[in-house]
Amino acid sequence: MALGEDIRARVEALEEAYEFFLAYAAQGVADDRASKSGGQLRSSLARATEAVDGIGACFRELVKAQGLEPVDAWGDFVDAVERDAAACHAALRLVGAQPAVSSQLVDNLNASIHLRALLTDFFLLDELLR
């Protein structure tokens, strides 16, 4: 898979998970193990966690491969993406490690500045790379 395709697939996985999380949060589920959508929740958490892991390095490689300028400005922003990705990854892992995941917990994950910051980073990068 080409680098750009890998990044796009990772971004799409996180966006799809976020959209599912919004729907799950609205269900009022107390425990994912008793929910029809509990399996899909766990799958979405796993895909999002995997997608976020290492995505900053992927962006760094893309910046280098495309020779984007100015190098220091791109480097500083990719540093920020890596920090946001690390925080988002930690939040996703923590939620996924819980024995029971409620709609309220997922609602709080969706509201997390870590998840929102990374999604916003992606939107900004998408515009910059057009």
XYZ file of N, CA and C in Angstrom:
390
model
N 0.857 -1.180 0.000
C 0.000 0.000 0.000
C 0.901 1.241 0.000
N 0.598 2.175 -0.874
C 1.364 3.421 -0.939
C 1.146 4.224 0.338
N 2.130 5.067 0.665
C 2.088 5.841 1.898
C 0.817 6.687 1.995
N 0.475 7.394 0.927
C -0.727 8.215 0.940
C -1.991 7.390 1.156
N -2.031 6.209 0.547
C -3.177 5.315 0.714
C -3.261 4.801 2.150
N -2.106 4.502 2.749
C -2.066 4.038 4.139
C -2.624 5.110 5.070
N -2.187 6.330 4.874
C -2.688 7.433 5.709
C -4.182 7.600 5.519
N -4.635 7.610 4.269
C -6.066 7.781 3.996
C -6.877 6.674 4.670
N -6.396 5.433 4.586
C -7.110 4.310 5.209
C -7.163 4.477 6.731
N -6.081 4.960 7.317
C -6.049 5.167 8.767
C -7.032 6.280 9.175
N -7.006 7.359 8.420
C -7.904 8.476 8.720
C -9.355 8.029 8.583
N -9.669 7.317 7.525
C -11.029 6.828 7.320
C -11.455 5.890 8.446
N -10.554 5.046 8.909
C -10.884 4.134 10.010
C -11.244 4.913 11.271
N -10.489 5.966 11.564
C -10.796 6.766 12.752
C -12.096 7.540 12.568
N -12.320 8.100 11.398
C -13.558 8.831 11.152
C -14.778 7.912 11.248
N -14.675 6.710 10.665
C -15.781 5.751 10.743
C -16.052 5.340 12.190
N -14.996 5.122 12.950
C -15.171 4.758 14.358
C -15.847 5.898 15.109
N -15.412 7.120 14.877
C -16.011 8.278 15.547
C -17.503 8.355 15.237
N -17.869 8.158 13.976
C -19.289 8.186 13.598
C -20.065 7.067 14.299
N -19.485 5.871 14.370
C -20.150 4.783 15.085
C -20.267 5.116 16.571
N -19.214 5.686 17.135
C -19.240 6.056 18.552
C -20.379 7.029 18.835
N -20.618 7.966 17.926
C -21.723 8.911 18.112
C -23.057 8.168 18.195
N -23.258 7.215 17.297
C -24.500 6.438 17.300
C -24.604 5.568 18.554
N -23.498 4.962 18.946
C -23.498 4.112 20.137
C -23.799 4.935 21.387
N -23.215 6.115 21.467
C -23.422 6.977 22.632
C -24.886 7.352 22.785
N -25.590 7.472 21.674
C -27.005 7.868 21.712
C -27.931 6.726 22.134
N -27.419 5.508 22.215
C -28.263 4.346 22.521
C -28.597 4.191 23.999
N -27.832 4.800 24.864
C -28.094 4.668 26.290
C -27.760 3.292 26.839
N -26.750 2.656 26.285
C -26.348 1.303 26.691
C -25.527 1.373 27.978
N -25.851 0.512 28.932
C -25.121 0.493 30.193
C -23.899 -0.419 30.122
N -23.954 -1.446 29.263
C -22.891 -2.445 29.198
C -22.863 -3.013 27.782
N -21.750 -2.853 27.084
C -21.670 -3.319 25.694
C -21.859 -4.828 25.569
N -21.588 -5.579 26.632
C -21.722 -7.033 26.561
C -23.179 -7.455 26.421
N -24.110 -6.590 26.809
C -25.530 -6.902 26.708
C -26.183 -6.186 25.527
N -25.391 -5.555 24.700
C -25.909 -4.770 23.586
C -25.691 -5.492 22.261
N -26.658 -5.346 21.357
C -26.509 -5.925 20.023
C -25.335 -5.301 19.269
N -25.023 -4.059 19.591
C -23.941 -3.374 18.883
C -22.620 -3.426 19.649
N -22.571 -4.215 20.720
C -21.351 -4.314 21.522
C -20.167 -4.865 20.750
N -20.400 -5.865 19.912
C -19.321 -6.425 19.103
C -18.784 -5.412 18.114
N -19.695 -4.649 17.530
C -19.276 -3.616 16.581
C -18.517 -2.507 17.304
N -18.912 -2.205 18.537
C -18.192 -1.211 19.318
C -16.752 -1.665 19.543
N -16.580 -2.899 19.974
C -15.231 -3.417 20.241
C -14.399 -3.440 18.956
N -15.010 -3.803 17.863
C -14.315 -3.821 16.583
C -13.915 -2.396 16.168
N -14.792 -1.440 16.351
C -14.494 -0.042 16.021
C -13.377 0.497 16.903
N -13.414 0.179 18.183
C -12.344 0.609 19.083
C -11.000 0.027 18.650
N -11.001 -1.255 18.292
C -9.753 -1.913 17.881
C -9.220 -1.314 16.583
N -10.102 -1.096 15.599
C -9.659 -0.512 14.323
C -9.135 0.900 14.518
N -9.819 1.692 15.326
C -9.380 3.068 15.569
C -8.037 3.080 16.288
N -7.880 2.217 17.278
C -6.626 2.145 18.022
C -5.479 1.768 17.096
N -5.705 0.788 16.258
C -4.681 0.359 15.304
C -4.371 1.466 14.288
N -5.395 2.160 13.838
C -5.205 3.223 12.841
C -4.380 4.375 13.395
N -4.583 4.703 14.644
C -3.897 5.839 15.259
C -2.446 5.495 15.591
N -2.180 4.242 15.893
C -0.836 3.824 16.277
C 0.147 4.060 15.131
N 1.084 4.961 15.339
C 2.120 5.225 14.346
C 1.744 6.180 13.233
N 0.572 6.797 13.311
C 0.157 7.664 12.200
C 1.018 8.924 12.090
N 1.537 9.403 13.197
C 2.423 10.563 13.134
C 3.659 10.272 12.304
N 4.215 9.091 12.484
C 5.386 8.697 11.694
C 5.035 8.595 10.217
N 3.827 8.151 9.918
C 3.391 8.089 8.520
C 3.333 9.484 7.907
N 2.790 10.436 8.654
C 2.747 11.811 8.154
C 4.158 12.361 7.985
N 5.042 12.056 8.904
C 6.428 12.526 8.814
C 7.079 11.977 7.530
N 6.845 10.697 7.242
C 7.381 10.099 6.017
C 6.803 10.762 4.774
N 5.507 11.079 4.811
C 4.861 11.718 3.669
C 5.452 13.107 3.419
N 5.645 13.866 4.481
C 6.231 15.205 4.355
C 7.614 15.104 3.717
N 8.404 14.148 4.176
C 9.756 13.958 3.638
C 9.696 13.501 2.177
N 8.845 12.518 1.891
C 8.752 11.959 0.538
C 8.304 13.005 -0.477
N 7.420 13.907 -0.041
C 6.919 14.931 -0.960
C 7.776 16.197 -0.941
N 8.776 16.229 -0.064
C 9.649 17.398 0.005
C 8.903 18.677 0.344
N 7.957 18.584 1.262
C 7.126 19.745 1.602
C 7.935 20.809 2.324
N 7.676 22.039 1.986
C 8.383 23.202 2.532
C 7.386 24.153 3.178
N 7.774 24.894 4.150
C 9.077 24.896 4.805
C 9.182 23.711 5.771
N 10.322 23.079 5.733
C 10.564 21.848 6.486
C 10.317 22.038 7.977
N 10.780 23.150 8.557
C 10.623 23.339 10.004
C 9.156 23.508 10.397
N 8.381 24.203 9.583
C 6.955 24.377 9.893
C 6.210 23.044 9.796
N 6.489 22.275 8.755
C 5.867 20.961 8.627
C 6.305 20.050 9.774
N 7.576 20.099 10.116
C 8.078 19.266 11.210
C 7.418 19.589 12.530
N 7.253 20.890 12.802
C 6.581 21.299 14.042
C 5.144 20.800 14.084
N 4.461 20.891 12.947
C 3.066 20.445 12.944
C 2.972 18.933 13.078
N 3.847 18.214 12.415
C 3.827 16.754 12.542
C 4.167 16.351 13.980
N 5.033 17.103 14.650
C 5.292 16.851 16.074
C 3.985 16.946 16.864
N 3.183 17.965 16.561
C 1.895 18.148 17.248
C 0.948 16.986 16.929
N 0.928 16.554 15.669
C 0.087 15.415 15.286
C 0.498 14.175 16.067
N 1.812 13.960 16.202
C 2.285 12.795 16.959
C 1.852 12.856 18.414
N 1.902 14.050 19.019
C 1.445 14.185 20.417
C -0.057 13.924 20.514
N -0.826 14.506 19.591
C -2.276 14.294 19.604
C -2.614 12.828 19.379
N -1.883 12.188 18.473
C -2.124 10.771 18.184
C -1.803 9.906 19.398
N -0.719 10.231 20.101
C -0.351 9.455 21.295
C -1.424 9.580 22.369
N -1.935 10.774 22.574
C -2.984 10.982 23.584
C -4.280 10.277 23.175
N -4.635 10.379 21.903
C -5.834 9.708 21.402
C -5.685 8.193 21.519
N -4.528 7.688 21.158
C -4.257 6.255 21.241
C -4.426 5.759 22.681
N -3.891 6.523 23.629
C -4.008 6.146 25.041
C -5.471 6.104 25.476
N -6.255 7.086 25.064
C -7.680 7.119 25.434
C -8.429 5.944 24.816
N -8.176 5.669 23.538
C -8.833 4.540 22.871
C -8.473 3.216 23.540
N -7.202 3.048 23.858
C -6.758 1.812 24.524
C -7.413 1.645 25.886
N -7.498 2.737 26.628
C -8.084 2.661 27.965
C -9.561 2.278 27.897
N -10.299 2.905 27.010
C -11.718 2.554 26.863
C -11.852 1.104 26.408
N -11.049 0.707 25.433
C -11.117 -0.667 24.930
C -10.732 -1.718 25.956
N -9.967 -1.341 26.953
C -9.526 -2.284 27.988
C -10.570 -2.512 29.079
N -11.635 -1.723 29.072
C -12.650 -1.863 30.116
C -13.499 -3.109 29.877
N -13.871 -3.815 30.949
C -14.690 -5.013 30.772
C -16.101 -4.696 30.268
N -16.592 -3.516 30.594
C -17.911 -3.085 30.127
C -17.790 -1.639 29.661
N -18.362 -1.367 28.488
C -18.294 -0.016 27.939
C -19.713 0.498 27.749
N -20.020 1.549 28.467
C -21.353 2.144 28.392
C -21.400 3.227 27.316
N -22.612 3.606 26.974
C -22.798 4.720 26.051
C -22.215 5.995 26.630
N -22.344 6.171 27.936
C -21.810 7.367 28.581
C -20.290 7.433 28.455
N -19.639 6.295 28.626
C -18.183 6.260 28.482
C -17.778 6.624 27.048
N -18.484 6.077 26.078
C -18.184 6.383 24.679
C -18.503 7.844 24.365
N -19.555 8.371 24.956
C -19.871 9.790 24.773
C -18.728 10.661 25.299
N -18.169 10.280 26.430
C -17.034 11.018 26.983
C -15.793 10.866 26.102
N -15.590 9.693 25.526
C -14.488 9.505 24.589
C -14.664 10.425 23.387
N -15.864 10.478 22.841
C -16.143 11.350 21.695
C -15.885 12.810 22.035
N -16.189 13.194 23.242
C -16.001 14.586 23.664
C -14.552 14.887 24.019
N -13.752 13.848 24.127
C -12.349 14.011 24.508
C -11.624 14.942 23.548
N -10.897 15.866 24.105
C -10.106 16.785 23.292
C -9.053 16.022 22.497
N -8.627 14.884 22.992
C -7.594 14.103 22.316
C -8.097 13.556 20.974
N -9.274 12.983 20.983
C -9.862 12.445 19.752
C -10.205 13.581 18.794
N -10.816 14.622 19.306
C -11.200 15.753 18.458
C -9.987 16.481 17.892
N -8.948 16.620 18.689
C -7.736 17.292 18.200
C -7.137 16.506 17.039
N -7.071 15.198 17.150
C -6.486 14.398 16.083
C -7.343 14.469 14.826
N -8.645 14.374 14.975
C -9.516 14.504 13.799
C -9.337 15.862 13.139
N -9.245 16.912 13.932
C -9.042 18.249 13.386
C -7.682 18.354 12.703
N -6.658 17.738 13.276
C -5.349 17.687 12.625
C -5.483 17.069 11.229
N -6.239 15.988 11.135
C -6.425 15.310 9.855
C -7.099 16.222 8.835
N -8.129 16.949 9.287
C -8.841 17.846 8.371
C -7.906 18.940 7.865
N -7.102 19.490 8.761
C -6.158 20.532 8.379
C -5.112 19.976 7.406
N -4.562 18.829 7.708
C -3.566 18.213 6.829
C -4.154 17.901 5.461
N -5.383 17.429 5.451
C -6.032 17.132 4.180
C -6.102 18.382 3.310
N -6.479 19.509 3.901
C -6.539 20.755 3.137
C -5.163 21.217 2.699
N -4.183 21.095 3.574
C -2.824 21.533 3.240
C -2.204 20.691 2.120
N -2.561 19.432 2.057
C -1.950 18.533 1.083
C -2.682 18.522 -0.273
N -3.755 19.265 -0.375
C -4.498 19.315 -1.656
C -3.762 20.096 -2.688
